[in-house]
Amino acid sequence: MEKEENIKSENKKGISNEKEQKKYSRRSVLKAGSLGALGFAAMSYLPTGLQNVVLANSGHSNDQKSQPFVNKKSPLVMKHGFNPMEFLTKFDYGKVSILPNGQTQREYKIVAEDKEIEVAPGVFYPAWTYNGAVPGPTIRCTEGDHLKIKFVNKSSHPHTIHFHGIHPGKMDGVYEIVPPNGTFMYEFDADPMGMHVYHCHAMPLKKHIEKGLYGTFIIDPKTPRSKAKEMVMVMNGFDTNFDGGNEFYTVNGVANYHLDHPIKVKVGEPLRIYLSNMTEFDLINSFHLHGDVFRYYSTGTNLENYELTDTITQCQGQRGILEWSFKFPGKFMFHAHQSEFAELGWMGVFEVVE
């Protein structure tokens, strides 16, 4: 079992400027974001990349050479092998075969590895990842499929995968701890249909989730849902100065990404979001849609019962499916309805066209 102090020491490896790292917290970001006299003074305590985020959200610019985050394109994100726009609609259906009994079998491979990721331009974080990204891949199948998930631990720490849903106890990912350089084969039938999540369940649990070991697990009903433009959104946070609180909040791992890169949809186009909350340190996270309302199917295990709303809250591990279509063209924001989360990176825009 890992000791918290050893993990904290490991976390600080790869931080290029420890003195600078300790200077900023989410409180200093918010103070700087006000950009009053004290706000501008607080800016001097922030790394350049974080200054650009704050300045962009306030409508100011740092200098002629520095580009505000909302106008910044994504080569920094792209070069690290993760594109949030692609992740939004990317589903891993596995390698498909048919068993002798006629059952569909799907095979997946998930690799745990330590990797530094960029959570905002110029702000790096030493994450623990599934398949090199936070969140991990979106696993998708159909109810009744036989699943085989090969887990390879290339990380420097013991890890597991715990899948929400129904499966044998020996496949639960709690007691089957996989050491570094170890492997484990998870094997079970997909049940029940709905939207689920997966995450590491090794101790200390909060550290393994906070560091990024989680993803989405979708089990489609045997009779498919209606056609729609489908998207995955995982709400999360990053404790970039290791003080037990998040300095950044995101959807799918990059702060304010969809402010800079709006999601383009059409008026009247059916939309479906698979939304989950994997935020550590905060009791809840939330999703608020501007300019319209959605049908919210909690956990997605029921096709009929829903709540009609524009705002929902989720605790960690809670998830649901949002369905709607925009009635009017224009730019419509979506964000956490905790204002602090929104100001620290959890904001985006739908660009709706005729």
mmCIF file of C-alpha atoms in Angstrom, residues 73-334:
data_model
loop_
_atom_site.group_PDB
_atom_site.id
_atom_site.type_symbol
_atom_site.label_atom_id
_atom_site.label_comp_id
_atom_site.label_asym_id
_atom_site.label_seq_id
_atom_site.Cartn_x
_atom_site.Cartn_y
_atom_site.Cartn_z
ATOM 1 C CA LYS A 73 -5.103 27.480 -31.215
ATOM 2 C CA SER A 74 -4.294 24.004 -30.009
ATOM 3 C CA PRO A 75 -0.804 22.957 -31.210
ATOM 4 C CA LEU A 76 0.369 22.664 -27.595
ATOM 5 C CA VAL A 77 -2.445 20.240 -26.874
ATOM 6 C CA MET A 78 -2.030 18.408 -30.167
ATOM 7 C CA LYS A 79 1.693 17.768 -29.771
ATOM 8 C CA HIS A 80 1.066 15.936 -26.512
ATOM 9 C CA GLY A 81 -1.101 13.430 -28.336
ATOM 10 C CA PHE A 82 -4.522 14.444 -27.033
ATOM 11 C CA ASN A 83 -7.134 16.420 -28.929
ATOM 12 C CA PRO A 84 -10.225 17.213 -26.802
ATOM 13 C CA MET A 85 -12.347 17.829 -29.903
ATOM 14 C CA GLU A 86 -11.586 14.345 -31.219
ATOM 15 C CA PHE A 87 -12.090 12.808 -27.781
ATOM 16 C CA LEU A 88 -15.551 14.362 -27.603
ATOM 17 C CA THR A 89 -16.935 11.971 -30.241
ATOM 18 C CA LYS A 90 -14.447 9.078 -30.132
ATOM 19 C CA PHE A 91 -15.783 5.714 -28.963
ATOM 20 C CA ASP A 92 -13.729 2.525 -28.574
ATOM 21 C CA TYR A 93 -15.884 -0.426 -29.686
ATOM 22 C CA GLY A 94 -13.008 -2.889 -29.251
ATOM 23 C CA LYS A 95 -11.961 -5.783 -31.470
ATOM 24 C CA VAL A 96 -15.173 -7.603 -32.384
ATOM 25 C CA SER A 97 -15.632 -11.341 -32.855
ATOM 26 C CA ILE A 98 -18.518 -13.806 -32.580
ATOM 27 C CA LEU A 99 -18.304 -16.643 -30.039
ATOM 28 C CA PRO A 100 -19.510 -20.188 -30.863
ATOM 29 C CA ASN A 101 -22.732 -19.520 -28.918
ATOM 30 C CA GLY A 102 -23.470 -16.522 -31.151
ATOM 31 C CA GLN A 103 -22.575 -13.948 -28.488
ATOM 32 C CA THR A 104 -20.657 -10.849 -29.575
ATOM 33 C CA GLN A 105 -17.250 -10.537 -27.923
ATOM 34 C CA ARG A 106 -15.336 -7.281 -27.698
ATOM 35 C CA GLU A 107 -11.655 -7.062 -26.729
ATOM 36 C CA TYR A 108 -9.956 -3.907 -25.439
ATOM 37 C CA LYS A 109 -6.512 -2.948 -24.169
ATOM 38 C CA ILE A 110 -5.973 -0.308 -21.513
ATOM 39 C CA VAL A 111 -2.475 0.721 -20.428
ATOM 40 C CA ALA A 112 -1.723 2.701 -17.264
ATOM 41 C CA GLU A 113 1.260 5.002 -17.584
ATOM 42 C CA ASP A 114 2.714 8.071 -15.903
ATOM 43 C CA LYS A 115 2.623 11.043 -18.269
ATOM 44 C CA GLU A 116 2.951 14.806 -18.025
ATOM 45 C CA ILE A 117 -0.088 16.432 -19.619
ATOM 46 C CA GLU A 118 -0.925 20.040 -20.464
ATOM 47 C CA VAL A 119 -4.136 21.093 -18.702
ATOM 48 C CA ALA A 120 -3.937 24.698 -19.976
ATOM 49 C CA PRO A 121 -1.395 26.393 -22.258
ATOM 50 C CA GLY A 122 1.902 26.414 -20.360
ATOM 51 C CA VAL A 123 0.475 24.567 -17.338
ATOM 52 C CA PHE A 124 1.694 20.971 -17.037
ATOM 53 C CA TYR A 125 0.606 18.258 -14.653
ATOM 54 C CA PRO A 126 2.289 14.897 -13.828
ATOM 55 C CA ALA A 127 -0.729 12.656 -14.375
ATOM 56 C CA TRP A 128 -1.413 8.952 -14.056
ATOM 57 C CA THR A 129 -3.243 7.993 -17.238
ATOM 58 C CA TYR A 130 -5.150 5.258 -19.005
ATOM 59 C CA ASN A 131 -3.825 5.027 -22.587
ATOM 60 C CA GLY A 132 -1.835 8.222 -22.168
ATOM 61 C CA ALA A 133 -4.677 10.682 -21.601
ATOM 62 C CA VAL A 134 -7.033 12.135 -18.997
ATOM 63 C CA PRO A 135 -9.812 11.053 -19.256
ATOM 64 C CA GLY A 136 -9.103 7.531 -20.482
ATOM 65 C CA PRO A 137 -10.726 6.021 -23.590
ATOM 66 C CA THR A 138 -14.516 5.791 -23.868
ATOM 67 C CA ILE A 139 -15.347 2.084 -23.909
ATOM 68 C CA ARG A 140 -18.580 1.257 -25.721
ATOM 69 C CA CYS A 141 -20.489 -1.970 -26.239
ATOM 70 C CA THR A 142 -24.038 -3.395 -26.305
ATOM 71 C CA GLU A 143 -25.909 -5.012 -23.445
ATOM 72 C CA GLY A 144 -25.118 -8.733 -23.340
ATOM 73 C CA ASP A 145 -21.765 -8.489 -25.150
ATOM 74 C CA HIS A 146 -18.912 -10.499 -23.674
ATOM 75 C CA LEU A 147 -16.063 -8.142 -22.764
ATOM 76 C CA LYS A 148 -12.359 -8.857 -22.374
ATOM 77 C CA ILE A 149 -10.278 -5.888 -21.229
ATOM 78 C CA LYS A 150 -6.545 -6.487 -21.023
ATOM 79 C CA PHE A 151 -5.040 -4.151 -18.439
ATOM 80 C CA VAL A 152 -1.289 -3.472 -18.635
ATOM 81 C CA ASN A 153 0.328 -1.461 -15.843
ATOM 82 C CA LYS A 154 3.305 0.477 -17.198
ATOM 83 C CA SER A 155 3.049 3.001 -14.376
ATOM 84 C CA SER A 156 5.423 3.256 -11.426
ATOM 85 C CA HIS A 157 2.533 2.559 -9.009
ATOM 86 C CA PRO A 158 0.083 -0.324 -8.434
ATOM 87 C CA HIS A 159 -3.255 0.226 -10.202
ATOM 88 C CA THR A 160 -6.562 -1.444 -11.082
ATOM 89 C CA ILE A 161 -9.672 -0.781 -13.157
ATOM 90 C CA HIS A 162 -13.025 -0.803 -11.362
ATOM 91 C CA PHE A 163 -15.981 -0.857 -13.781
ATOM 92 C CA HIS A 164 -19.363 0.348 -12.574
ATOM 93 C CA GLY A 165 -22.159 -2.073 -13.472
ATOM 94 C CA ILE A 166 -22.776 -5.784 -12.884
ATOM 95 C CA HIS A 167 -19.922 -8.313 -12.937
ATOM 96 C CA PRO A 168 -18.360 -11.131 -10.837
ATOM 97 C CA GLY A 169 -16.573 -10.158 -7.624
ATOM 98 C CA LYS A 170 -13.223 -11.360 -8.957
ATOM 99 C CA MET A 171 -13.555 -8.792 -11.763
ATOM 100 C CA ASP A 172 -14.328 -5.841 -9.504
ATOM 101 C CA GLY A 173 -10.888 -4.203 -9.637
ATOM 102 C CA VAL A 174 -10.582 -3.730 -5.884
ATOM 103 C CA TYR A 175 -8.609 -6.674 -4.522
ATOM 104 C CA GLU A 176 -6.905 -7.628 -7.794
ATOM 105 C CA ILE A 177 -4.131 -5.054 -7.446
ATOM 106 C CA VAL A 178 -1.877 -4.985 -10.514
ATOM 107 C CA PRO A 179 1.762 -4.103 -9.703
ATOM 108 C CA PRO A 180 4.057 -2.136 -12.026
ATOM 109 C CA ASN A 181 4.833 -4.221 -15.149
ATOM 110 C CA GLY A 182 1.900 -6.501 -14.312
ATOM 111 C CA THR A 183 -1.157 -7.415 -16.370
ATOM 112 C CA PHE A 184 -4.725 -8.498 -15.643
ATOM 113 C CA MET A 185 -7.602 -9.629 -17.867
ATOM 114 C CA TYR A 186 -11.046 -8.330 -16.914
ATOM 115 C CA GLU A 187 -13.743 -10.564 -18.398
ATOM 116 C CA PHE A 188 -17.506 -10.233 -17.960
ATOM 117 C CA ASP A 189 -20.791 -9.682 -19.815
ATOM 118 C CA ALA A 190 -21.964 -6.092 -20.316
ATOM 119 C CA ASP A 191 -24.859 -5.393 -17.935
ATOM 120 C CA PRO A 192 -26.998 -3.326 -17.423
ATOM 121 C CA MET A 193 -27.516 -1.022 -20.373
ATOM 122 C CA GLY A 194 -26.856 2.617 -19.577
ATOM 123 C CA MET A 195 -23.997 4.985 -18.967
ATOM 124 C CA HIS A 196 -21.299 3.955 -16.521
ATOM 125 C CA VAL A 197 -17.778 4.949 -15.538
ATOM 126 C CA TYR A 198 -14.539 3.174 -14.693
ATOM 127 C CA HIS A 199 -11.623 4.218 -12.512
ATOM 128 C CA CYS A 200 -8.658 2.951 -10.516
ATOM 129 C CA HIS A 201 -9.594 1.569 -7.101
ATOM 130 C CA ALA A 202 -6.129 1.181 -5.572
ATOM 131 C CA MET A 203 -5.430 3.000 -2.311
ATOM 132 C CA PRO A 204 -5.217 5.844 -1.536
ATOM 133 C CA LEU A 205 -8.301 6.064 -3.719
ATOM 134 C CA LYS A 206 -8.526 9.854 -3.817
ATOM 135 C CA LYS A 207 -4.975 10.133 -5.146
ATOM 136 C CA HIS A 208 -5.510 7.663 -7.984
ATOM 137 C CA ILE A 209 -8.670 9.427 -9.135
ATOM 138 C CA GLU A 210 -7.280 12.938 -8.640
ATOM 139 C CA LYS A 211 -4.252 11.994 -10.753
ATOM 140 C CA GLY A 212 -6.471 11.087 -13.717
ATOM 141 C CA LEU A 213 -7.281 7.358 -13.747
ATOM 142 C CA TYR A 214 -10.890 7.305 -14.947
ATOM 143 C CA GLY A 215 -13.034 7.102 -18.064
ATOM 144 C CA THR A 216 -16.493 6.469 -19.514
ATOM 145 C CA PHE A 217 -18.128 3.042 -20.004
ATOM 146 C CA ILE A 218 -21.228 3.037 -22.234
ATOM 147 C CA ILE A 219 -23.481 -0.017 -22.578
ATOM 148 C CA ASP A 220 -25.989 0.571 -25.364
ATOM 149 C CA PRO A 221 -29.465 -1.009 -25.185
ATOM 150 C CA LYS A 222 -30.095 -3.924 -27.561
ATOM 151 C CA THR A 223 -32.577 -1.713 -29.387
ATOM 152 C CA PRO A 224 -30.445 1.359 -30.171
ATOM 153 C CA ARG A 225 -31.350 4.810 -28.917
ATOM 154 C CA SER A 226 -32.614 7.275 -31.500
ATOM 155 C CA LYS A 227 -30.020 8.781 -33.826
ATOM 156 C CA ALA A 228 -28.240 11.878 -32.510
ATOM 157 C CA LYS A 229 -24.926 13.711 -32.538
ATOM 158 C CA GLU A 230 -23.308 12.020 -29.542
ATOM 159 C CA MET A 231 -20.636 13.474 -27.274
ATOM 160 C CA VAL A 232 -18.799 12.406 -24.120
ATOM 161 C CA MET A 233 -18.063 14.952 -21.403
ATOM 162 C CA VAL A 234 -16.164 14.057 -18.244
ATOM 163 C CA MET A 235 -16.122 16.791 -15.598
ATOM 164 C CA ASN A 236 -12.847 16.834 -13.658
ATOM 165 C CA GLY A 237 -10.334 18.964 -11.781
ATOM 166 C CA PHE A 238 -6.553 19.283 -11.442
ATOM 167 C CA ASP A 239 -4.640 20.022 -8.240
ATOM 168 C CA THR A 240 -1.599 21.544 -9.932
ATOM 169 C CA ASN A 241 0.122 22.725 -6.741
ATOM 170 C CA PHE A 242 -0.691 19.620 -4.649
ATOM 171 C CA ASP A 243 -2.414 21.486 -1.822
ATOM 172 C CA GLY A 244 -5.492 19.244 -1.706
ATOM 173 C CA GLY A 245 -7.670 21.566 -3.820
ATOM 174 C CA ASN A 246 -8.148 22.047 -7.554
ATOM 175 C CA GLU A 247 -6.624 24.994 -9.382
ATOM 176 C CA PHE A 248 -8.311 24.065 -12.677
ATOM 177 C CA TYR A 249 -11.660 22.553 -13.631
ATOM 178 C CA THR A 250 -12.282 21.132 -17.095
ATOM 179 C CA VAL A 251 -14.458 19.055 -19.329
ATOM 180 C CA ASN A 252 -12.323 16.339 -20.942
ATOM 181 C CA GLY A 253 -9.023 17.511 -19.524
ATOM 182 C CA VAL A 254 -8.155 20.944 -20.972
ATOM 183 C CA ALA A 255 -9.312 24.166 -19.297
ATOM 184 C CA ASN A 256 -11.681 26.315 -21.377
ATOM 185 C CA TYR A 257 -10.940 24.287 -24.514
ATOM 186 C CA HIS A 258 -14.424 24.679 -25.949
ATOM 187 C CA LEU A 259 -14.372 28.446 -25.436
ATOM 188 C CA ASP A 260 -11.543 28.534 -27.948
ATOM 189 C CA HIS A 261 -12.976 25.680 -30.025
ATOM 190 C CA PRO A 262 -16.800 25.892 -29.933
ATOM 191 C CA ILE A 263 -18.761 22.737 -30.643
ATOM 192 C CA LYS A 264 -20.570 23.286 -33.946
ATOM 193 C CA VAL A 265 -24.118 21.919 -34.227
ATOM 194 C CA LYS A 266 -27.226 22.681 -36.281
ATOM 195 C CA VAL A 267 -30.618 24.068 -35.350
ATOM 196 C CA GLY A 268 -32.961 21.153 -34.745
ATOM 197 C CA GLU A 269 -30.148 18.564 -34.746
ATOM 198 C CA PRO A 270 -30.710 15.884 -32.075
ATOM 199 C CA LEU A 271 -27.893 16.057 -29.505
ATOM 200 C CA ARG A 272 -26.891 13.562 -26.836
ATOM 201 C CA ILE A 273 -24.229 14.059 -24.153
ATOM 202 C CA TYR A 274 -22.905 11.267 -21.957
ATOM 203 C CA LEU A 275 -21.971 13.307 -18.887
ATOM 204 C CA SER A 276 -20.116 12.130 -15.776
ATOM 205 C CA ASN A 277 -18.365 13.701 -12.808
ATOM 206 C CA MET A 278 -14.943 12.419 -11.743
ATOM 207 C CA THR A 279 -13.853 15.540 -9.827
ATOM 208 C CA GLU A 280 -11.836 14.910 -6.658
ATOM 209 C CA PHE A 281 -11.745 17.199 -3.573
ATOM 210 C CA ASP A 282 -15.098 18.881 -4.334
ATOM 211 C CA LEU A 283 -18.367 17.270 -3.254
ATOM 212 C CA ILE A 284 -20.246 18.019 -6.490
ATOM 213 C CA ASN A 285 -19.867 19.375 -9.996
ATOM 214 C CA SER A 286 -22.571 20.624 -12.335
ATOM 215 C CA PHE A 287 -23.613 21.287 -15.925
ATOM 216 C CA HIS A 288 -25.661 24.302 -17.033
ATOM 217 C CA LEU A 289 -26.888 24.900 -20.597
ATOM 218 C CA HIS A 290 -27.735 28.391 -21.891
ATOM 219 C CA GLY A 291 -30.682 29.121 -24.144
ATOM 220 C CA ASP A 292 -32.456 25.759 -24.043
ATOM 221 C CA VAL A 293 -33.417 22.814 -21.831
ATOM 222 C CA PHE A 294 -32.531 19.129 -22.030
ATOM 223 C CA ARG A 295 -34.011 15.800 -21.028
ATOM 224 C CA TYR A 296 -31.833 14.279 -18.303
ATOM 225 C CA TYR A 297 -31.821 10.482 -17.966
ATOM 226 C CA SER A 298 -30.015 9.642 -14.724
ATOM 227 C CA THR A 299 -27.499 6.823 -15.398
ATOM 228 C CA GLY A 300 -29.283 6.188 -18.696
ATOM 229 C CA THR A 301 -30.710 2.849 -17.542
ATOM 230 C CA ASN A 302 -34.263 3.957 -18.321
ATOM 231 C CA LEU A 303 -35.390 5.140 -21.750
ATOM 232 C CA GLU A 304 -38.605 6.798 -20.605
ATOM 233 C CA ASN A 305 -38.218 8.625 -17.291
ATOM 234 C CA TYR A 306 -36.376 11.927 -17.438
ATOM 235 C CA GLU A 307 -36.176 15.393 -15.908
ATOM 236 C CA LEU A 308 -36.597 18.449 -18.137
ATOM 237 C CA THR A 309 -34.107 21.082 -16.981
ATOM 238 C CA ASP A 310 -31.153 23.261 -17.912
ATOM 239 C CA THR A 311 -28.964 22.498 -14.864
ATOM 240 C CA ILE A 312 -28.000 19.256 -13.136
ATOM 241 C CA THR A 313 -25.560 18.365 -10.349
ATOM 242 C CA GLN A 314 -23.564 15.175 -9.924
ATOM 243 C CA CYS A 315 -21.440 13.775 -7.125
ATOM 244 C CA GLN A 316 -18.261 11.885 -7.998
ATOM 245 C CA GLY A 317 -19.078 8.766 -10.012
ATOM 246 C CA GLN A 318 -22.594 9.938 -10.812
ATOM 247 C CA ARG A 319 -23.518 10.159 -14.488
ATOM 248 C CA GLY A 320 -26.399 10.641 -16.882
ATOM 249 C CA ILE A 321 -27.481 11.263 -20.456
ATOM 250 C CA LEU A 322 -28.617 14.677 -21.754
ATOM 251 C CA GLU A 323 -30.762 14.939 -24.889
ATOM 252 C CA TRP A 324 -32.085 18.042 -26.689
ATOM 253 C CA SER A 325 -31.920 20.092 -29.880
ATOM 254 C CA PHE A 326 -31.426 23.844 -30.181
ATOM 255 C CA LYS A 327 -34.392 25.893 -31.405
ATOM 256 C CA PHE A 328 -32.400 28.977 -32.372
ATOM 257 C CA PRO A 329 -29.042 29.744 -34.015
ATOM 258 C CA GLY A 330 -26.283 31.547 -32.150
ATOM 259 C CA LYS A 331 -23.582 30.954 -29.585
ATOM 260 C CA PHE A 332 -24.762 29.311 -26.372
ATOM 261 C CA MET A 333 -22.527 28.747 -23.360
ATOM 262 C CA PHE A 334 -22.391 25.645 -21.196
#
